[in-house]
Amino acid sequence: MRVLVADDEKNIRDSIAAYITGEGIEAATAADGAAARELLEGEAFDALVLDLRMPKIGGLDLLRWLREEGPDVPAIMISAYGDLRDAVQAMKLGARDYLVKPFDPEELLIRLKRLLSERAQASRAEAELQSSEGSAAGEGPWIGDGPKMRVLRSLVSKVAPTPSTVLITGESGTGKEVIARLIHALSANPGGPFVAINIGGIPDTLLESELFGYDKGAFTGAEARKRGMFELAASGTLFLDEIGDMPMQLQVKILRVLQDKKVQRLGSTQALPINARIVAATNRDLEALLKEGKFREDLYYRLNVIRLEVPPLRERPEDIPRLAAHFVEKLNRERGRRIRGFDQDALALLRAYAFPGNVRELENRVERAYILCSGE
């Protein structure tokens, strides 16, 4: 977590920064409102400790800017003046808390930690809600001990802790989102949100607003500011599924975001810093799309920093019995039955089949057999 402390009194801002840094929270400082705004425009923060009266731009004006066009950063207002009207005005402008100087630094820390915890929980909940429609369903678990999956697992373990962009390729149903979630789980910040969007599942006219968000009044029906998925994935992972289906005009804007590490909501003139890790996936031949002029070469190379190929199920039949057993146990838990498993003839048939739908098809066929099974 990163916190910005803005106060024109050096001893106060430095002592607050030192205190919260000692508690494991990264802190940056600003000597006035203008410096704070400049930092907020160029860097990502999770919370703001803000003095009421500062030169150049006062605390209330900075809150107003945050509410109207700045990044979505919760603020705690501090002030040497205990005027109730100031506190009420600060709350109306979006401050989440208010402390009068001098205050116990432990009290500030308690309130700050509560604010950071609420923000993290809200971001995860909103991200899950936003990504539920765009997530690929039924991809299956990460289960596979065959040689190809062991190689893939080794690559994932090396790539995951780095911030590098990852491109996952493979046929439909092989488990590309499962790999993306594993990368997130093994990343430097697994507690951050995992936000997924299926590019091919959203109309072109809505894609831009879903990814970038929009300000109030950006278009007819935009009655309130909405955070886009790049913002929702802050300090976490943004999974762009079926990237090969992205329209050409949007590819240009995605490339700009990846280059500048900033995103601009629709209807806004303000670019917001982002720090989400990007993982993209596709079941299409991007090299063929490049030759056809349907995918930008510069975006391809920006995404293709680390490439992971997920093998189809027909190339790893040794994994089928364990996957099938996993799906049976999953259904047992969900439906309260006790199916013990497969006989040898059934397993032999499963292993001999090519599964053009890969892991997703295997899961569906196991569920059908489970429903029709009359015994154990």
CSV table of C-alpha atoms in Angstrom, one decimal:
chain,number,residue,atom,x,y,z
A,1,MET,CA,0.0,0.0,0.0
A,2,ARG,CA,1.2,3.5,-0.8
A,3,VAL,CA,0.1,6.7,1.0
A,4,LEU,CA,0.7,10.3,0.2
A,5,VAL,CA,1.1,12.7,3.1
A,6,ALA,CA,0.4,16.4,2.1
A,7,ASP,CA,1.2,19.1,4.8
A,8,ASP,CA,3.0,22.4,4.5
A,9,GLU,CA,4.6,21.9,7.9
A,10,LYS,CA,7.8,19.8,7.3
A,11,ASN,CA,8.1,18.3,10.8
A,12,ILE,CA,4.5,17.1,10.7
A,13,ARG,CA,4.5,15.5,7.3
A,14,ASP,CA,7.9,13.9,7.9
A,15,SER,CA,6.9,12.5,11.3
A,16,ILE,CA,3.6,11.1,9.9
A,17,ALA,CA,5.5,9.5,6.9
A,18,ALA,CA,8.1,8.0,9.2
A,19,TYR,CA,5.5,6.6,11.6
A,20,ILE,CA,3.4,4.9,9.0
A,21,THR,CA,6.6,3.7,7.1
A,22,GLY,CA,7.6,2.0,10.4
A,23,GLU,CA,4.3,0.0,10.2
A,24,GLY,CA,5.1,-1.3,6.7
A,25,ILE,CA,3.1,1.2,4.7
A,26,GLU,CA,5.0,3.0,1.9
A,27,ALA,CA,4.8,6.8,2.2
A,28,ALA,CA,5.5,9.8,-0.1
A,29,THR,CA,5.2,13.5,1.0
A,30,ALA,CA,4.2,16.8,-0.6
A,31,ALA,CA,4.8,20.3,0.9
A,32,ASP,CA,1.7,21.8,-0.6
A,33,GLY,CA,-1.5,21.1,-2.5
A,34,ALA,CA,0.0,21.7,-5.9
A,35,ALA,CA,2.9,19.3,-5.3
A,36,ALA,CA,0.3,16.7,-4.0
A,37,ARG,CA,-1.7,17.1,-7.2
A,38,GLU,CA,1.3,16.6,-9.4
A,39,LEU,CA,2.2,13.4,-7.5
A,40,LEU,CA,-1.4,12.1,-7.8
A,41,GLU,CA,-1.3,12.8,-11.5
A,42,GLY,CA,1.9,10.9,-12.0
A,43,GLU,CA,1.8,8.0,-9.5
A,44,ALA,CA,-0.7,5.6,-8.0
A,45,PHE,CA,-1.6,5.9,-4.3
A,46,ASP,CA,-4.0,3.9,-2.1
A,47,ALA,CA,-4.8,6.7,0.3
A,48,LEU,CA,-4.1,10.4,1.1
A,49,VAL,CA,-3.4,12.2,4.4
A,50,LEU,CA,-4.3,15.8,3.7
A,51,ASP,CA,-3.8,19.1,5.6
A,52,LEU,CA,-6.8,21.4,5.4
A,53,ARG,CA,-4.9,24.7,4.8
A,54,MET,CA,-1.9,24.7,2.5
A,55,PRO,CA,-0.3,27.2,0.1
A,56,LYS,CA,-1.1,27.1,-3.7
A,57,ILE,CA,-3.9,24.6,-3.5
A,58,GLY,CA,-5.8,24.1,-0.2
A,59,GLY,CA,-7.0,20.8,1.1
A,60,LEU,CA,-10.7,21.4,0.3
A,61,ASP,CA,-9.8,22.4,-3.3
A,62,LEU,CA,-7.7,19.3,-3.7
A,63,LEU,CA,-10.6,17.2,-2.5
A,64,ARG,CA,-12.9,18.9,-5.0
A,65,TRP,CA,-10.4,18.1,-7.8
A,66,LEU,CA,-10.2,14.5,-6.7
A,67,ARG,CA,-14.0,14.2,-6.7
A,68,GLU,CA,-14.5,15.8,-10.1
A,69,GLU,CA,-11.6,14.7,-12.3
A,70,GLY,CA,-8.7,13.2,-10.2
A,71,PRO,CA,-7.9,9.6,-9.4
A,72,ASP,CA,-10.2,7.7,-7.0
A,73,VAL,CA,-8.0,8.0,-3.8
A,74,PRO,CA,-9.7,8.1,-0.3
A,75,ALA,CA,-8.5,10.9,1.9
A,76,ILE,CA,-8.1,11.6,5.6
A,77,MET,CA,-8.2,15.3,6.4
A,78,ILE,CA,-6.1,16.7,9.2
A,79,SER,CA,-6.3,20.3,10.5
A,80,ALA,CA,-5.1,22.5,13.4
A,81,TYR,CA,-8.5,24.2,13.3
A,82,GLY,CA,-11.3,22.4,15.0
A,83,ASP,CA,-14.1,24.2,13.1
A,84,LEU,CA,-17.0,21.9,12.6
A,85,ARG,CA,-17.9,23.7,9.3
A,86,ASP,CA,-14.6,22.7,7.9
A,87,ALA,CA,-15.1,19.1,8.9
A,88,VAL,CA,-18.6,19.0,7.4
A,89,GLN,CA,-17.3,20.6,4.1
A,90,ALA,CA,-14.5,18.1,3.9
A,91,MET,CA,-16.8,15.2,4.3
A,92,LYS,CA,-19.2,16.6,1.7
A,93,LEU,CA,-16.3,16.8,-0.7
A,94,GLY,CA,-15.4,13.1,-0.2
A,95,ALA,CA,-13.0,13.0,2.8
A,96,ARG,CA,-13.4,9.7,4.6
A,97,ASP,CA,-12.2,10.9,8.0
A,98,TYR,CA,-11.2,14.1,9.9
A,99,LEU,CA,-8.6,14.6,12.6
A,100,VAL,CA,-7.8,17.7,14.6
A,101,LYS,CA,-4.1,18.5,15.4
A,102,PRO,CA,-2.4,17.7,17.6
A,103,PHE,CA,-3.5,14.0,17.4
A,104,ASP,CA,-2.1,10.7,18.6
A,105,PRO,CA,-0.2,9.2,15.7
A,106,GLU,CA,-1.5,5.8,16.7
A,107,GLU,CA,-5.1,7.1,16.2
A,108,LEU,CA,-4.2,8.2,12.7
A,109,LEU,CA,-2.6,4.8,12.0
A,110,ILE,CA,-5.7,2.9,13.1
A,111,ARG,CA,-8.0,5.0,10.9
A,112,LEU,CA,-5.6,4.8,8.0
A,113,LYS,CA,-5.3,1.0,8.2
A,114,ARG,CA,-9.1,0.7,8.4
A,115,LEU,CA,-9.4,2.9,5.3
A,116,LEU,CA,-6.8,0.9,3.4
A,117,SER,CA,-8.5,-2.4,4.4
A,118,GLU,CA,-11.9,-1.1,3.3
A,119,ARG,CA,-10.4,0.1,0.0
A,120,ALA,CA,-8.8,-3.3,-0.7
A,121,GLN,CA,-12.0,-5.2,0.1
A,122,ALA,CA,-14.1,-2.9,-2.0
A,123,SER,CA,-11.7,-3.1,-5.0
A,124,ARG,CA,-11.7,-6.9,-4.9
A,125,ALA,CA,-15.5,-7.1,-4.5
A,126,GLU,CA,-16.1,-4.6,-7.4
A,127,ALA,CA,-13.5,-6.3,-9.5
A,128,GLU,CA,-15.1,-9.6,-9.1
A,129,LEU,CA,-18.5,-8.2,-9.9
A,130,GLN,CA,-17.1,-6.3,-13.0
A,131,SER,CA,-15.2,-9.4,-14.3
A,132,SER,CA,-17.8,-12.1,-13.6
A,133,GLU,CA,-19.5,-11.5,-17.0
A,134,GLY,CA,-16.2,-11.3,-18.9
A,135,SER,CA,-14.5,-14.3,-17.3
A,136,ALA,CA,-14.1,-17.5,-19.2
A,137,ALA,CA,-16.2,-20.1,-17.3
A,138,GLY,CA,-15.4,-23.7,-16.7
A,139,GLU,CA,-11.7,-23.6,-17.7
A,140,GLY,CA,-10.9,-26.3,-15.2
A,141,PRO,CA,-8.2,-26.6,-12.5
A,142,TRP,CA,-4.5,-26.5,-12.7
A,143,ILE,CA,-4.0,-30.3,-12.7
A,144,GLY,CA,-1.4,-32.0,-14.8
A,145,ASP,CA,1.7,-34.0,-14.1
A,146,GLY,CA,2.7,-34.9,-17.7
A,147,PRO,CA,5.9,-33.6,-19.1
A,148,LYS,CA,4.4,-30.7,-21.1
A,149,MET,CA,2.5,-29.4,-18.0
A,150,ARG,CA,5.6,-29.7,-15.8
A,151,VAL,CA,7.5,-27.5,-18.3
A,152,LEU,CA,4.6,-25.0,-18.3
A,153,ARG,CA,4.5,-25.0,-14.5
A,154,SER,CA,8.2,-24.3,-14.3
A,155,LEU,CA,7.9,-21.4,-16.7
A,156,VAL,CA,4.9,-19.9,-14.7
A,157,SER,CA,6.9,-20.1,-11.5
A,158,LYS,CA,9.8,-18.1,-13.1
A,159,VAL,CA,7.5,-15.5,-14.8
A,160,ALA,CA,4.9,-14.9,-12.1
A,161,PRO,CA,7.1,-12.9,-9.6
A,162,THR,CA,8.1,-10.4,-12.3
A,163,PRO,CA,6.0,-7.5,-13.5
A,164,SER,CA,6.5,-8.4,-17.1
A,165,THR,CA,3.5,-8.6,-19.5
A,166,VAL,CA,2.5,-12.2,-20.4
A,167,LEU,CA,0.8,-13.6,-23.5
A,168,ILE,CA,-0.9,-16.9,-23.0
A,169,THR,CA,-1.8,-18.8,-26.2
A,170,GLY,CA,-3.7,-22.1,-26.7
A,171,GLU,CA,-6.9,-23.6,-28.1
A,172,SER,CA,-10.3,-22.8,-26.6
A,173,GLY,CA,-10.9,-24.6,-23.3
A,174,THR,CA,-7.3,-25.5,-22.5
A,175,GLY,CA,-7.3,-23.4,-19.3
A,176,LYS,CA,-5.7,-20.1,-20.2
A,177,GLU,CA,-7.5,-18.2,-17.5
A,178,VAL,CA,-6.4,-20.8,-15.0
A,179,ILE,CA,-2.8,-20.1,-16.0
A,180,ALA,CA,-3.5,-16.3,-15.6
A,181,ARG,CA,-4.9,-16.8,-12.1
A,182,LEU,CA,-1.9,-19.0,-11.2
A,183,ILE,CA,0.4,-16.2,-12.4
A,184,HIS,CA,-1.5,-13.8,-10.2
A,185,ALA,CA,-1.5,-16.1,-7.2
A,186,LEU,CA,2.3,-16.4,-7.5
A,187,SER,CA,2.9,-12.8,-8.2
A,188,ALA,CA,4.5,-10.2,-5.9
A,189,ASN,CA,1.1,-9.0,-4.8
A,190,PRO,CA,-1.4,-11.9,-4.8
A,191,GLY,CA,-3.7,-10.0,-2.4
A,192,GLY,CA,-4.4,-7.5,-5.1
A,193,PRO,CA,-7.5,-7.8,-7.4
A,194,PHE,CA,-7.6,-10.2,-10.4
A,195,VAL,CA,-9.8,-8.5,-13.0
A,196,ALA,CA,-10.8,-10.5,-16.2
A,197,ILE,CA,-12.5,-9.3,-19.3
A,198,ASN,CA,-13.4,-11.4,-22.4
A,199,ILE,CA,-12.7,-9.0,-25.3
A,200,GLY,CA,-14.8,-11.2,-27.7
A,201,GLY,CA,-17.8,-11.3,-25.4
A,202,ILE,CA,-18.4,-7.5,-25.2
A,203,PRO,CA,-19.8,-5.4,-28.1
A,204,ASP,CA,-17.2,-3.1,-29.6
A,205,THR,CA,-19.2,0.0,-28.6
A,206,LEU,CA,-18.9,-0.9,-24.9
A,207,LEU,CA,-15.4,-2.2,-24.8
A,208,GLU,CA,-13.7,1.2,-24.4
A,209,SER,CA,-15.9,2.3,-21.5
A,210,GLU,CA,-15.4,-1.0,-19.7
A,211,LEU,CA,-11.7,-0.9,-20.0
A,212,PHE,CA,-11.1,2.8,-19.4
A,213,GLY,CA,-14.2,3.9,-17.4
A,214,TYR,CA,-15.9,7.3,-17.9
A,215,ASP,CA,-16.6,10.5,-16.1
A,216,LYS,CA,-20.1,11.8,-15.3
A,217,GLY,CA,-21.6,13.4,-18.4
A,218,ALA,CA,-19.1,11.7,-20.8
A,219,PHE,CA,-22.1,10.5,-22.9
A,220,THR,CA,-25.9,10.2,-22.7
A,221,GLY,CA,-26.7,7.9,-19.7
A,222,ALA,CA,-23.3,8.5,-17.9
A,223,GLU,CA,-24.9,9.7,-14.7
A,224,ALA,CA,-22.0,9.0,-12.5
A,225,ARG,CA,-18.2,8.4,-12.7
A,226,LYS,CA,-17.3,4.8,-13.4
A,227,ARG,CA,-13.9,3.2,-12.9
A,228,GLY,CA,-12.6,1.2,-15.8
A,229,MET,CA,-11.0,-2.2,-15.5
A,230,PHE,CA,-7.5,-0.8,-15.7
A,231,GLU,CA,-8.2,1.2,-12.5
A,232,LEU,CA,-10.0,-1.7,-10.8
A,233,ALA,CA,-7.0,-3.9,-11.3
A,234,ALA,CA,-4.7,-1.5,-9.5
A,235,SER,CA,-1.9,-3.3,-7.7
A,236,GLY,CA,-3.2,-6.5,-9.1
A,237,THR,CA,-3.6,-8.3,-12.5
A,238,LEU,CA,-5.7,-7.4,-15.5
A,239,PHE,CA,-6.5,-10.4,-17.7
A,240,LEU,CA,-7.4,-9.5,-21.3
A,241,ASP,CA,-8.9,-12.7,-22.7
A,242,GLU,CA,-9.3,-13.2,-26.4
A,243,ILE,CA,-7.0,-10.3,-27.2
A,244,GLY,CA,-7.0,-11.3,-30.9
A,245,ASP,CA,-10.7,-10.2,-31.1
A,246,MET,CA,-9.9,-6.6,-30.2
A,247,PRO,CA,-11.0,-4.0,-32.8
A,248,MET,CA,-8.2,-2.2,-34.5
A,249,GLN,CA,-9.2,1.3,-33.3
A,250,LEU,CA,-9.0,0.1,-29.7
A,251,GLN,CA,-5.6,-1.6,-30.2
A,252,VAL,CA,-4.1,1.9,-30.6
A,253,LYS,CA,-5.4,3.0,-27.3
A,254,ILE,CA,-4.4,-0.1,-25.5
A,255,LEU,CA,-0.9,0.3,-26.9
A,256,ARG,CA,-0.7,3.8,-25.5
A,257,VAL,CA,-1.8,2.6,-22.1
A,258,LEU,CA,0.9,-0.1,-22.0
A,259,GLN,CA,3.6,2.4,-23.1
A,260,ASP,CA,2.6,5.3,-20.8
A,261,LYS,CA,1.3,3.4,-17.8
A,262,LYS,CA,-1.6,5.8,-17.7
A,263,VAL,CA,-5.3,5.6,-18.6
A,264,GLN,CA,-7.8,8.3,-19.4
A,265,ARG,CA,-11.4,7.9,-18.7
A,266,LEU,CA,-13.9,8.8,-21.4
A,267,GLY,CA,-15.0,12.4,-21.1
A,268,SER,CA,-11.9,13.3,-19.0
A,269,THR,CA,-8.8,15.3,-19.8
A,270,GLN,CA,-6.9,13.8,-16.9
A,271,ALA,CA,-4.6,10.8,-17.4
A,272,LEU,CA,-4.4,8.5,-14.4
A,273,PRO,CA,-1.4,6.4,-13.5
A,274,ILE,CA,-2.0,2.6,-13.4
A,275,ASN,CA,0.1,-0.2,-11.9
A,276,ALA,CA,-1.8,-3.3,-12.9
A,277,ARG,CA,0.1,-6.3,-14.3
A,278,ILE,CA,-1.2,-7.2,-17.8
A,279,VAL,CA,-1.8,-10.8,-18.8
A,280,ALA,CA,-3.3,-11.4,-22.3
A,281,ALA,CA,-4.6,-14.6,-23.9
A,282,THR,CA,-5.9,-15.7,-27.2
A,283,ASN,CA,-6.9,-18.9,-29.1
A,284,ARG,CA,-6.2,-17.2,-32.4
A,285,ASP,CA,-3.0,-17.2,-34.5
A,286,LEU,CA,-1.7,-13.7,-33.9
A,287,GLU,CA,1.1,-14.0,-36.4
A,288,ALA,CA,-1.5,-14.7,-39.1
A,289,LEU,CA,-3.5,-11.7,-38.0
A,290,LEU,CA,-0.4,-9.6,-38.3
A,291,LYS,CA,0.1,-10.7,-41.9
A,292,GLU,CA,-3.6,-9.9,-42.6
A,293,GLY,CA,-3.3,-6.5,-41.1
A,294,LYS,CA,-5.9,-7.2,-38.4
A,295,PHE,CA,-3.5,-6.9,-35.5
A,296,ARG,CA,-1.0,-4.2,-34.8
A,297,GLU,CA,2.6,-5.3,-34.9
A,298,ASP,CA,3.7,-2.8,-32.2
A,299,LEU,CA,1.0,-4.0,-29.8
A,300,TYR,CA,1.9,-7.6,-30.6
A,301,TYR,CA,5.5,-7.1,-29.5
A,302,ARG,CA,4.4,-5.1,-26.4
A,303,LEU,CA,2.2,-8.0,-25.3
A,304,ASN,CA,4.5,-10.8,-26.4
A,305,VAL,CA,7.2,-10.2,-23.7
A,306,ILE,CA,6.8,-13.6,-22.1
A,307,ARG,CA,4.8,-16.2,-24.1
A,308,LEU,CA,3.2,-19.3,-22.5
A,309,GLU,CA,1.7,-22.0,-24.8
A,310,VAL,CA,-1.0,-24.2,-23.1
A,311,PRO,CA,-1.0,-27.6,-24.8
A,312,PRO,CA,-4.3,-29.1,-25.9
A,313,LEU,CA,-5.7,-32.1,-23.9
A,314,ARG,CA,-5.1,-34.5,-26.8
A,315,GLU,CA,-1.3,-33.9,-26.4
A,316,ARG,CA,-1.4,-34.8,-22.7
A,317,PRO,CA,-3.7,-37.8,-22.3
A,318,GLU,CA,-1.8,-38.8,-19.2
A,319,ASP,CA,-3.5,-35.9,-17.4
A,320,ILE,CA,-7.1,-37.0,-18.3
A,321,PRO,CA,-7.7,-39.5,-15.4
A,322,ARG,CA,-6.7,-37.0,-12.7
A,323,LEU,CA,-8.7,-34.2,-14.3
A,324,ALA,CA,-11.8,-36.5,-14.6
A,325,ALA,CA,-11.4,-37.5,-10.9
A,326,HIS,CA,-11.2,-33.9,-9.9
A,327,PHE,CA,-14.4,-33.0,-11.7
A,328,VAL,CA,-16.2,-36.0,-10.0
A,329,GLU,CA,-15.1,-34.8,-6.6
A,330,LYS,CA,-16.2,-31.3,-7.4
A,331,LEU,CA,-19.6,-32.5,-8.4
A,332,ASN,CA,-19.8,-34.6,-5.2
A,333,ARG,CA,-19.2,-31.6,-3.1
A,334,GLU,CA,-21.7,-29.5,-5.0
A,335,ARG,CA,-24.6,-32.0,-5.2
A,336,GLY,CA,-24.2,-34.2,-2.1
A,337,ARG,CA,-23.8,-37.5,-3.9
A,338,ARG,CA,-21.0,-40.0,-3.6
A,339,ILE,CA,-19.8,-41.2,-7.0
A,340,ARG,CA,-16.6,-43.2,-6.4
A,341,GLY,CA,-15.1,-42.7,-9.8
A,342,PHE,CA,-14.6,-44.5,-13.2
A,343,ASP,CA,-14.1,-48.1,-14.1
A,344,GLN,CA,-11.2,-49.0,-16.3
A,345,ASP,CA,-13.2,-49.2,-19.5
A,346,ALA,CA,-14.5,-45.7,-19.0
A,347,LEU,CA,-11.1,-44.4,-18.3
A,348,ALA,CA,-9.7,-46.1,-21.5
A,349,LEU,CA,-12.4,-44.5,-23.6
A,350,LEU,CA,-11.7,-41.0,-22.1
A,351,ARG,CA,-8.0,-41.4,-22.8
A,352,ALA,CA,-8.6,-42.5,-26.4
A,353,TYR,CA,-10.8,-39.5,-27.2
A,354,ALA,CA,-9.2,-36.4,-28.8
A,355,PHE,CA,-11.3,-33.8,-26.9
A,356,PRO,CA,-11.5,-31.0,-29.5
A,357,GLY,CA,-13.1,-28.9,-26.7
A,358,ASN,CA,-10.2,-29.7,-24.4
A,359,VAL,CA,-10.6,-29.4,-20.6
A,360,ARG,CA,-13.9,-27.6,-20.8
A,361,GLU,CA,-15.3,-30.4,-22.9
A,362,LEU,CA,-14.0,-33.1,-20.5
A,363,GLU,CA,-15.7,-31.3,-17.6
A,364,ASN,CA,-19.0,-31.2,-19.5
A,365,ARG,CA,-18.8,-34.9,-20.4
A,366,VAL,CA,-18.0,-35.9,-16.9
A,367,GLU,CA,-21.0,-33.9,-15.6
A,368,ARG,CA,-23.3,-35.6,-18.1
A,369,ALA,CA,-22.0,-39.0,-17.0
A,370,TYR,CA,-22.4,-38.0,-13.4
A,371,ILE,CA,-26.1,-37.0,-13.9
A,372,LEU,CA,-26.9,-40.2,-15.8
A,373,CYS,CA,-25.0,-42.5,-13.4
A,374,SER,CA,-27.5,-44.7,-11.5
A,375,GLY,CA,-25.1,-46.3,-9.1
A,376,GLU,CA,-21.8,-45.3,-7.4
